[in-house]
Every structure is written in structure tokens, then in C-alpha cells.
Amino acid sequence: MPDQPRVRELNRSRYAVLGALTLGPKSGYDLRQFFSRSVGFFWSESFGQIYPILRTLSAEGLIEAEPATNERRRPYRITEAGRAALKQWLEQPPVMEVGRIEVLLKLFFAGEASPAVAFDHLQVVRNEHMQRLERYAQVADRLDTELADHAQVVYWRLTLDYGRRTSEALLAWCDAAEAALREATGGPVLR
Amino acid sequence: MPDQPRVRELNRSRYAVLGALTLGPKSGYDLRQFFSRSVGFFWSESFGQIYPILRTLSAEGLIEAEPATNERRRPYRITEAGRAALKQWLEQPPVMEVGRIEVLLKLFFAGEASPAVAFDHLQVVRNEHMQRLERYAQVADRLDTELADHAQVVYWRLTLDYGRRTSEALLAWCDAAEAALREATGGPVLR
DNA sequence: GCCTGCATGTAAACGGTTACATGATTCG
DNA sequence: CGAATCATGTAACCGTTTACATGCAGGC
């Protein structure tokens, strides 16, 4: 039996890069900005990943360097083979991993600390999601105006809505959680 | 300036183990079960982490091996120093990292695949969260009955509610997303 | 006595971030 | 000219999962 052909093939970062390049040629720097700006709320990549990936994808013929420009950035463009590889990955069912949520770990054991600690942590969550909702609103604006005619905008709105709905649900959760804690610890906490 | 004292100190797995041991002595095997059963929906640890951590925590005096029993499991108990270390960690503000959500990455670029792919992925999400809601309901039952008198139950309910609310929000999102896709791709998709 | 499952443990591989190195360009 | 910033790139480190190794207990 010859060499058991690795079943793995996770490498999601490779496909994240390929996907980003379907929106037009990008340099490593451009990619970093794309990941921190456009899809930052559900995906991120660091330089330490991006540049090596660009090199290997290029070696595999899935992307290729743009003809030299006089700019400092050196952009890559996705090839037909790259599009095919991306498409094949997109078609695989998504892996639904359970993320680690540090704040829940701290709340689960919050009885070991003083009661005010739980309230503080809830406040952090509230602030975080209020900020996220602000950003989502800004992005929604752009989707409705300058990007409204783009063929893929339906999908982008969809991912944005995922973020919006979870943040709203978690703000409601903060309210309920604080109420429950006030109930349990007796009266509002003064600090 | 002498030797810049490492600011890091993440090591959340250590504190997850310490926290678990506040609920009573546990062996490595017990811990694994605790992580996959009780807090599995927001935290997990593998054997590869647990056993080395038990060794180092023990060496640091934060936990200690239980006096020998004739059982096969070798449980550890948290020490006072361990409780203090845990408390100190619990009091630090939680790190609100943005998790990577693979299914959103696939949906964001779903325009590169055929339209039916997005519907399939949404179905996976729906199934996942329906299952989670079932599990949450079971756990809620136990919290209201056999565990109802435990001092920390208020915190446990709180974390459970986090899961329940997000799953409900995401089921609603699935509905909305499918409606939007039917709209955009014209009529329901038959497959 | 042998097989299956329980329980502990370790090594290797992996994916990712962080920190650092380097040069080029722009601006005061 | 010097400083700050842009852009590419690499090396080290870290946390985590996976796979494997080992031994013991209980049941056929």
C-alpha cells in the first residue's frame, strides 16, 4: 500500500489568501490590511503567515507575481488553478469548531473571586460589543452605497449580519447576567 | 535597566485546570471529562496539555497529589497557593480575542462557488446550533434540580445562557440568510 | 490467557503570533 | 541630513492537537 496520502489538508490560511486575491491583486501588505479591515471580525492573518504563504502558493502556481510596477508593493494575482483550488475548498463542509471564550471561563469560576469581578468582566464584554456594533454600522453603510453593485455583496452582508446579531444577543445577555447577579448577590453592587 | 521581566503570562490552560480542581480533586482523566462535558461548549483541553500541566502545577505547589487510593486514577487537589494564583488570574480583565469562524470565511467568498454551496453551509450551521440548544436544555435541567443548591450555580447558569442566546441568534440568522440568498439568486434552490 | 477498554503519559507536528532585521521612501 | 514610516521578510517561541506508547484491570 503506497504511502497513505495525508487526509489533513486544513491550511485555512492559504485559502483565506486565495480568497482575498479573488477581489483583485494584492501585496503582502495589502493582504494584511484586507484581513484586519474587511474581514477582521471573523478572520485574521499576521505577516508571519502571509509572506511564507505567498511564496508557496506562487511556487505551486496558484498565484503569480504581477508584472513589475515601480511601486514598492509587490502584488500577486490569483491564477485559474488558484481559483479552482479555492472553489474546491469552498465546497467542503465547514468545520464547526468550538472556540475558547476566556471571559466565560473566568465567569464560570467567578465564585472564587470577589463578586465585583464578574460585574467588571461583563462590562468589558458590553464595551467590546458596543464598539463592534458601531463598526458594523459603518460597514453596512459602505455595503449599501459604494459597494452596493458588487456581485458578491449579498454574501458580505450575510457575514456582517452574523456579527451584528451575535453582538446584539450578547448585549442582551450582559443585561440579563447583571440582573441575575444583582439578584444573587443582593442589591446593586457599589464599588 | 535590568532584564525586562516577561509581560506575557497567558497560560490559560493552567488556570482552566486550577479552576476545575476547585470543584473537587480530579485526575487527568477526570479533567478531560470535565472539559469535554461541563464546559465543553466554551473551553476544551486535550490530554497532551493536561498531564504536563498537572506535573508543573504540582512542582510549583499549586496543586498536590491526593493521598494514595487503590483506584487507578491519580487525583490532584488544589492547594491554598493554587487558589490564590487562580483568584489573581480571575481578577485580570478578560482578553476579548476575535475567534476565526471558518464558515464565515467560506460564505464571504461563496460567490466563487456555485450558489447551492452557501445553502449547504447554512444548513450545517443550523444543525450545529439546534444540537447545541438541545444540550443546553439538558444542562439547564440539571442546574435547576440536582445542582440548584450549589453556591456557584448562578455563574454556571450565566455561562449557559451565553451559549443559549448565541445559538438562538444564529438560528434566526440562518433563516434570514437563507431568505436573503433566495431573494438574490432568484427563487428557492432545488437540489 | 487474551482481548478490550481505561488511564497515564510523551513526542512530533502544526498553526500561529511576536519580535526582530533590513532596506527603501517620505517628510520635516 | 535624520527620523519616521512603509513594506518585505525571517527566526524563535508558544500553545495545542494528534498520534503513539505503555501498562493495568476486568470480562470472556
Coordinates of C-alpha atoms (C1' of nucleotides) in Angstrom, one line a residue:
Chain A
M1 CA 0.0 0.0 0.0
P2 CA 1.7 3.2 -1.2
D3 CA 2.3 5.9 1.3
Q4 CA -1.1 6.8 2.8
P5 CA -1.9 10.2 1.3
R6 CA -2.4 12.6 4.1
V7 CA -6.0 13.2 4.8
R8 CA -5.4 16.5 6.6
E9 CA -5.4 19.5 4.3
L10 CA -6.5 22.1 6.8
N11 CA -4.3 25.1 5.9
R12 CA -7.1 27.5 6.0
S13 CA -4.8 30.5 5.8
R14 CA -3.8 29.5 2.3
Y15 CA -7.4 29.7 1.2
A16 CA -8.0 32.9 3.1
V17 CA -5.2 34.4 1.0
L18 CA -6.5 32.9 -2.2
G19 CA -10.0 34.2 -1.4
A20 CA -8.6 37.7 -0.8
L21 CA -6.9 37.7 -4.1
T22 CA -10.1 37.0 -6.0
L23 CA -11.0 40.6 -5.1
G24 CA -8.0 41.8 -7.1
P25 CA -4.2 41.7 -7.0
K26 CA -2.7 42.3 -3.6
S27 CA 0.7 42.5 -2.0
G28 CA 1.5 41.1 1.4
Y29 CA 0.9 44.5 2.9
D30 CA -2.4 44.8 1.1
L31 CA -3.5 41.4 2.4
R32 CA -2.7 42.3 6.0
Q33 CA -4.9 45.4 5.6
F34 CA -7.7 43.3 4.0
F35 CA -7.6 40.9 6.9
S36 CA -7.5 43.5 9.6
R37 CA -10.1 45.7 8.0
S38 CA -12.6 43.9 5.8
V39 CA -12.9 40.5 7.4
G40 CA -11.2 41.4 10.7
F41 CA -14.2 40.5 12.9
F42 CA -14.1 36.8 11.9
W43 CA -10.7 36.2 10.4
S44 CA -7.1 37.5 10.8
E45 CA -3.7 36.7 9.4
S46 CA -0.3 38.0 10.5
F47 CA 2.7 38.9 8.4
G48 CA 4.5 35.8 9.7
Q49 CA 1.9 33.7 7.9
I50 CA 1.2 35.9 4.8
Y51 CA 4.7 36.1 3.3
P52 CA 5.6 32.5 3.5
I53 CA 2.2 31.5 2.1
L54 CA 2.6 33.9 -0.8
R55 CA 5.9 32.2 -1.6
T56 CA 4.5 28.7 -1.5
L57 CA 1.3 29.5 -3.4
S58 CA 3.4 31.1 -6.0
A59 CA 5.6 28.1 -6.3
E60 CA 2.6 25.9 -6.7
G61 CA 1.3 28.1 -9.5
L62 CA -1.9 29.1 -7.6
I63 CA -0.9 32.7 -7.7
E64 CA 1.6 34.7 -9.7
A65 CA 3.5 38.0 -9.2
E66 CA 2.1 40.9 -11.1
P67 CA 4.4 42.3 -13.8
A68 CA 6.8 44.8 -12.2
T69 CA 5.5 48.2 -11.2
N70 CA 7.5 51.0 -9.9
E71 CA 5.7 50.9 -6.6
R72 CA 7.1 49.5 -3.5
R73 CA 4.4 46.8 -3.0
R74 CA 4.8 43.6 -5.0
P75 CA 1.3 42.4 -5.7
Y76 CA 0.2 38.9 -6.6
R77 CA -2.7 37.8 -8.7
I78 CA -4.7 34.6 -8.5
T79 CA -4.3 32.1 -11.4
E80 CA -7.0 29.9 -12.9
A81 CA -5.5 27.0 -11.0
G82 CA -5.8 29.1 -7.8
R83 CA -9.4 29.8 -8.4
A84 CA -10.1 26.1 -8.9
A85 CA -8.3 25.2 -5.7
L86 CA -10.2 27.8 -3.8
K87 CA -13.5 26.6 -5.3
Q88 CA -12.8 23.1 -4.3
W89 CA -12.1 24.2 -0.7
L90 CA -15.2 26.4 -0.5
E91 CA -17.3 23.4 -1.4
Q92 CA -16.1 21.3 1.5
P93 CA -18.5 21.5 4.5
P94 CA -17.2 24.0 7.1
V95 CA -15.6 22.7 10.3
M96 CA -17.6 24.0 13.2
E97 CA -15.0 24.2 15.9
V98 CA -15.9 25.4 19.4
G99 CA -14.0 28.5 20.2
R100 CA -12.4 29.1 23.5
I101 CA -14.1 32.0 25.3
E102 CA -11.8 33.3 28.1
V103 CA -14.4 35.5 29.7
L104 CA -16.8 32.6 30.1
L105 CA -14.0 30.6 31.8
K106 CA -13.5 33.5 34.2
L107 CA -17.2 33.8 34.9
F108 CA -17.7 30.1 35.4
F109 CA -15.2 30.2 38.3
A110 CA -16.0 33.8 39.4
G111 CA -17.2 32.4 42.7
E112 CA -13.5 32.0 43.7
A113 CA -13.0 35.8 43.4
S114 CA -15.0 38.7 44.9
P115 CA -18.4 39.4 43.4
A116 CA -17.4 42.7 41.8
V117 CA -15.1 40.8 39.5
A118 CA -17.9 39.3 37.5
F119 CA -19.5 42.7 37.0
D120 CA -16.3 44.1 35.8
H121 CA -15.9 41.4 33.2
L122 CA -19.4 41.8 32.0
Q123 CA -18.6 45.5 31.5
V124 CA -15.7 44.5 29.3
V125 CA -18.0 42.4 27.2
R126 CA -20.5 45.1 26.9
N127 CA -17.9 47.7 25.8
E128 CA -16.5 45.3 23.2
H129 CA -19.8 44.5 21.6
M130 CA -21.0 48.1 21.6
Q131 CA -17.8 49.0 19.7
R132 CA -18.3 46.2 17.3
L133 CA -21.9 47.3 16.6
E134 CA -20.6 50.7 15.7
R135 CA -18.1 49.3 13.2
Y136 CA -20.7 47.0 11.7
A137 CA -23.0 50.0 11.1
Q138 CA -20.2 51.8 9.3
V139 CA -19.5 48.7 7.1
A140 CA -23.2 48.3 6.4
D141 CA -23.3 51.9 5.1
R142 CA -20.5 51.1 2.7
L143 CA -22.2 48.0 1.5
D144 CA -25.4 49.9 0.8
T145 CA -23.7 52.7 -1.1
E146 CA -20.3 52.4 -2.9
L147 CA -20.3 48.5 -2.8
A148 CA -24.0 48.0 -3.4
D149 CA -23.5 46.9 -7.0
H150 CA -20.8 44.4 -6.5
A151 CA -21.8 40.9 -7.5
Q152 CA -20.8 39.4 -4.1
V153 CA -22.4 41.9 -1.8
V154 CA -25.1 39.5 -0.8
Y155 CA -22.5 37.3 0.8
W156 CA -20.7 40.1 2.5
R157 CA -23.9 41.4 4.0
L158 CA -24.6 38.0 5.3
T159 CA -21.4 37.7 7.2
L160 CA -21.8 41.2 8.6
D161 CA -25.3 40.2 9.8
Y162 CA -23.8 37.3 11.7
G163 CA -21.6 39.7 13.6
R164 CA -24.4 42.1 14.2
R165 CA -26.8 39.5 15.5
T166 CA -24.4 37.9 17.9
S167 CA -23.2 41.2 19.3
E168 CA -26.8 42.3 19.9
A169 CA -27.6 38.9 21.5
L170 CA -24.6 39.4 23.8
L171 CA -25.5 42.9 24.8
A172 CA -28.9 41.5 25.9
W173 CA -27.0 38.7 27.7
C174 CA -25.0 41.3 29.6
D175 CA -28.2 42.9 30.8
A176 CA -29.7 39.6 31.9
A177 CA -26.5 38.5 33.5
E178 CA -26.1 41.6 35.6
A179 CA -29.7 41.4 36.7
A180 CA -29.2 37.8 37.8
L181 CA -26.0 38.7 39.6
R182 CA -27.6 41.6 41.4
E183 CA -30.4 39.3 42.4
A184 CA -28.0 36.6 43.7
T185 CA -25.6 38.9 45.5
G186 CA -28.4 41.0 46.9
G187 CA -28.9 44.5 45.6
P188 CA -26.7 46.6 43.2
V189 CA -23.0 46.4 43.7
L190 CA -21.4 49.7 44.8
R191 CA -17.7 50.0 44.2
Chain B
M1 CA 17.7 48.6 33.0
P2 CA 17.7 45.1 34.3
D3 CA 16.4 42.2 32.2
Q4 CA 12.8 43.3 31.2
P5 CA 10.6 40.9 33.1
R6 CA 8.4 39.0 30.7
V7 CA 5.0 40.5 30.5
R8 CA 3.4 37.5 28.8
E9 CA 1.8 35.1 31.3
L10 CA -1.0 33.8 29.2
N11 CA -1.1 30.1 30.0
R12 CA -4.8 30.0 30.3
S13 CA -4.8 26.2 30.3
R14 CA -3.1 26.2 33.7
Y15 CA -5.9 28.3 35.1
A16 CA -8.5 26.2 33.5
V17 CA -7.1 23.2 35.3
L18 CA -6.8 25.1 38.6
G19 CA -10.4 26.2 38.2
A20 CA -11.6 22.7 37.6
L21 CA -9.9 21.5 40.7
T22 CA -11.8 24.0 42.9
L23 CA -14.8 21.8 42.3
G24 CA -13.1 18.8 43.9
P25 CA -10.0 16.6 43.4
K26 CA -9.6 15.3 39.9
S27 CA -7.3 13.1 37.9
G28 CA -6.1 13.8 34.4
Y29 CA -8.8 11.6 33.1
D30 CA -11.4 13.3 35.2
L31 CA -10.2 16.7 34.0
R32 CA -10.6 15.6 30.4
Q33 CA -14.2 14.6 31.1
F34 CA -14.9 17.9 32.9
F35 CA -13.6 19.9 29.9
S36 CA -15.4 17.9 27.3
R37 CA -18.7 17.6 29.3
S38 CA -19.2 20.5 31.7
V39 CA -17.5 23.4 30.0
G40 CA -17.1 21.9 26.6
F41 CA -19.1 24.5 24.7
F42 CA -16.7 27.3 25.5
W43 CA -13.5 25.5 26.6
S44 CA -11.5 22.4 25.9
E45 CA -8.3 20.8 26.8
S46 CA -6.5 17.7 25.4
F47 CA -4.5 15.1 27.3
G48 CA -1.4 16.4 25.7
Q49 CA -1.9 19.6 27.7
I50 CA -3.4 18.2 30.9
Y51 CA -0.8 15.8 32.0
P52 CA 2.2 18.1 31.6
I53 CA 0.3 20.9 33.3
L54 CA -0.5 18.7 36.2
R55 CA 3.2 18.0 36.6
T56 CA 4.3 21.6 36.5
L57 CA 1.5 22.8 38.7
S58 CA 2.4 20.2 41.2
A59 CA 6.1 21.2 41.1
E60 CA 5.1 24.7 41.8
G61 CA 3.0 23.7 44.8
L62 CA -0.3 25.0 43.3
I63 CA -1.8 21.5 43.4
E64 CA -0.8 18.3 45.2
A65 CA -1.5 14.6 44.6
E66 CA -4.1 13.1 46.8
P67 CA -3.0 10.5 49.3
A68 CA -2.8 7.2 47.5
T69 CA -6.1 5.4 46.9
N70 CA -6.4 1.9 45.5
E71 CA -8.1 3.3 42.4
R72 CA -6.3 3.6 39.1
R73 CA -6.9 7.3 38.7
R74 CA -4.4 9.6 40.5
P75 CA -6.3 12.7 41.5
Y76 CA -4.9 16.0 42.4
R77 CA -6.2 18.6 44.8
I78 CA -5.7 22.4 44.6
T79 CA -3.7 24.0 47.4
E80 CA -4.2 27.3 49.1
A81 CA -1.4 28.7 47.0
G82 CA -3.2 27.4 43.9
R83 CA -6.5 29.1 45.0
A84 CA -4.6 32.3 45.4
A85 CA -3.0 32.1 42.0
L86 CA -6.4 31.3 40.4
K87 CA -8.0 34.2 42.1
Q88 CA -5.4 36.6 40.9
W89 CA -5.9 35.4 37.4
L90 CA -9.6 35.6 37.6
E91 CA -9.3 39.3 38.6
Q92 CA -7.4 40.3 35.5
P93 CA -9.7 41.7 32.8
P94 CA -10.5 39.0 30.2
V95 CA -8.8 39.1 26.8
M96 CA -11.5 39.5 24.1
E97 CA -9.9 37.8 21.2
V98 CA -11.8 37.6 17.8
G99 CA -12.2 34.0 17.0
R100 CA -11.7 32.7 13.5
I101 CA -15.0 31.5 12.1
E102 CA -14.4 29.2 9.1
V103 CA -17.9 29.1 7.9
L104 CA -18.0 32.9 7.5
L105 CA -14.8 32.8 5.5
K106 CA -16.4 30.3 3.2
L107 CA -19.6 32.4 2.9
F108 CA -17.7 35.6 2.3
F109 CA -16.2 34.1 -0.8
A110 CA -19.1 31.8 -1.7
G111 CA -19.6 33.8 -4.9
E112 CA -16.6 31.8 -6.3
A113 CA -18.5 28.6 -5.9
S114 CA -22.0 27.5 -7.0
P115 CA -24.9 29.1 -5.2
A116 CA -26.1 25.9 -3.6
V117 CA -22.8 25.7 -1.6
A118 CA -23.9 28.6 0.6
F119 CA -27.2 26.9 1.4
D120 CA -25.4 23.8 2.4
H121 CA -23.1 25.6 4.7
L122 CA -26.0 27.4 6.3
Q123 CA -27.6 24.0 6.9
V124 CA -24.5 22.9 8.7
V125 CA -24.7 25.9 11.0
R126 CA -28.4 25.3 11.6
N127 CA -27.8 21.7 12.6
E128 CA -25.0 22.5 14.9
H129 CA -26.9 25.1 16.8
M130 CA -30.0 23.0 17.1
Q131 CA -28.0 20.3 18.6
R132 CA -26.3 22.7 21.0
L133 CA -29.7 24.1 22.1
E134 CA -30.7 20.5 23.0
R135 CA -27.7 20.0 25.1
Y136 CA -28.1 23.4 26.8
A137 CA -31.7 22.4 27.7
Q138 CA -30.4 19.2 29.4
V139 CA -27.8 21.1 31.3
A140 CA -30.3 23.7 32.4
D141 CA -32.4 20.9 33.8
R142 CA -29.6 19.7 35.9
L143 CA -28.8 23.2 37.1
D144 CA -32.4 23.6 38.2
T145 CA -32.6 20.3 40.0
E146 CA -29.6 18.4 41.5
L147 CA -27.2 21.4 41.2
A148 CA -29.7 24.1 42.2
D149 CA -28.2 24.4 45.7
H150 CA -24.6 24.8 44.8
A151 CA -23.1 28.2 45.7
Q152 CA -21.7 28.8 42.3
V153 CA -24.8 27.9 40.3
V154 CA -25.6 31.4 39.4
Y155 CA -22.3 31.7 37.5
W156 CA -22.9 28.4 35.7
R157 CA -26.3 29.5 34.6
L158 CA -24.8 32.7 33.3
T159 CA -22.3 30.9 31.0
L160 CA -25.0 28.5 29.8
D161 CA -27.2 31.5 28.9
Y162 CA -24.4 32.9 26.8
G163 CA -24.4 29.8 24.7
R164 CA -28.2 29.6 24.6
R165 CA -28.6 33.2 23.4
T166 CA -25.9 33.0 20.8
S167 CA -27.3 29.7 19.3
E168 CA -30.8 31.2 19.2
A169 CA -29.5 34.3 17.5
L170 CA -27.6 32.2 14.9
L171 CA -30.6 30.1 14.1
A172 CA -32.5 33.3 13.4
W173 CA -29.5 34.4 11.3
C174 CA -29.7 31.2 9.3
D175 CA -33.4 31.9 8.5
A176 CA -32.6 35.5 7.4
A177 CA -29.6 34.5 5.5
E178 CA -31.5 31.8 3.5
A179 CA -34.2 34.3 2.7
A180 CA -31.7 36.8 1.5
L181 CA -30.0 34.2 -0.7
R182 CA -33.3 33.0 -2.2
E183 CA -34.0 36.6 -3.0
A184 CA -30.7 37.2 -4.5
T185 CA -30.4 34.0 -6.5
G186 CA -34.0 34.1 -7.6
G187 CA -36.5 31.6 -6.1
P188 CA -35.9 28.7 -3.8
V189 CA -33.0 26.4 -4.6
L190 CA -34.0 22.9 -5.6
R191 CA -31.4 20.2 -5.2
Chain C
dG1 C1' -4.7 -16.4 28.9
dC2 C1' -6.2 -12.9 25.9
dC3 C1' -8.8 -9.1 24.4
dT4 C1' -11.0 -4.8 25.3
dG5 C1' -11.3 -0.5 27.5
dC6 C1' -9.4 2.5 31.0
dA7 C1' -5.8 5.7 32.4
dT8 C1' -1.4 7.9 32.2
dG9 C1' 2.0 9.8 29.7
dT10 C1' 5.3 11.5 25.7
dA11 C1' 7.0 13.1 21.1
dA12 C1' 6.3 15.2 17.0
dA13 C1' 4.0 18.2 14.1
dC14 C1' 1.3 22.1 13.3
dG15 C1' -0.6 26.6 13.0
dG16 C1' 0.0 30.9 14.7
dT17 C1' 1.9 35.2 16.8
dT18 C1' 5.7 38.0 18.2
dA19 C1' 9.9 40.0 17.7
dC20 C1' 13.4 41.2 15.2
dA21 C1' 16.2 42.5 10.9
dT22 C1' 16.5 45.1 6.8
dG23 C1' 16.1 48.5 3.2
dA24 C1' 13.6 51.9 0.9
dT25 C1' 10.9 56.2 0.9
dT26 C1' 8.9 60.3 2.6
dC27 C1' 8.9 64.3 5.3
dG28 C1' 10.4 67.7 8.5
Chain D
dC1 C1' 20.5 65.0 6.9
dG2 C1' 17.9 62.5 10.2
dA3 C1' 13.7 60.5 11.8
dA4 C1' 9.6 58.2 11.0
dT5 C1' 7.0 55.2 8.3
dC6 C1' 6.3 51.8 4.8
dA7 C1' 7.0 47.2 3.2
dT8 C1' 9.1 42.7 3.0
dG9 C1' 10.9 39.1 5.1
dT10 C1' 12.7 35.6 8.8
dA11 C1' 13.5 33.2 13.3
dA12 C1' 12.1 31.9 17.6
dC13 C1' 8.8 30.8 20.5
dC14 C1' 4.3 29.2 22.2
dG15 C1' 0.2 26.7 22.8
dT16 C1' -2.3 22.9 21.0
dT17 C1' -3.6 18.7 18.8
dT18 C1' -2.5 14.2 17.2
dA19 C1' -0.5 10.0 17.3
dC20 C1' 1.7 6.8 19.5
dA21 C1' 3.5 4.0 23.6
dT22 C1' 2.6 1.8 27.8
dG23 C1' 0.5 -0.7 31.4
dC24 C1' -3.2 -2.2 34.1
dA25 C1' -8.0 -4.1 35.2
dG26 C1' -11.9 -6.7 34.2
dG27 C1' -14.5 -9.8 31.4
dC28 C1' -14.9 -13.7 28.0

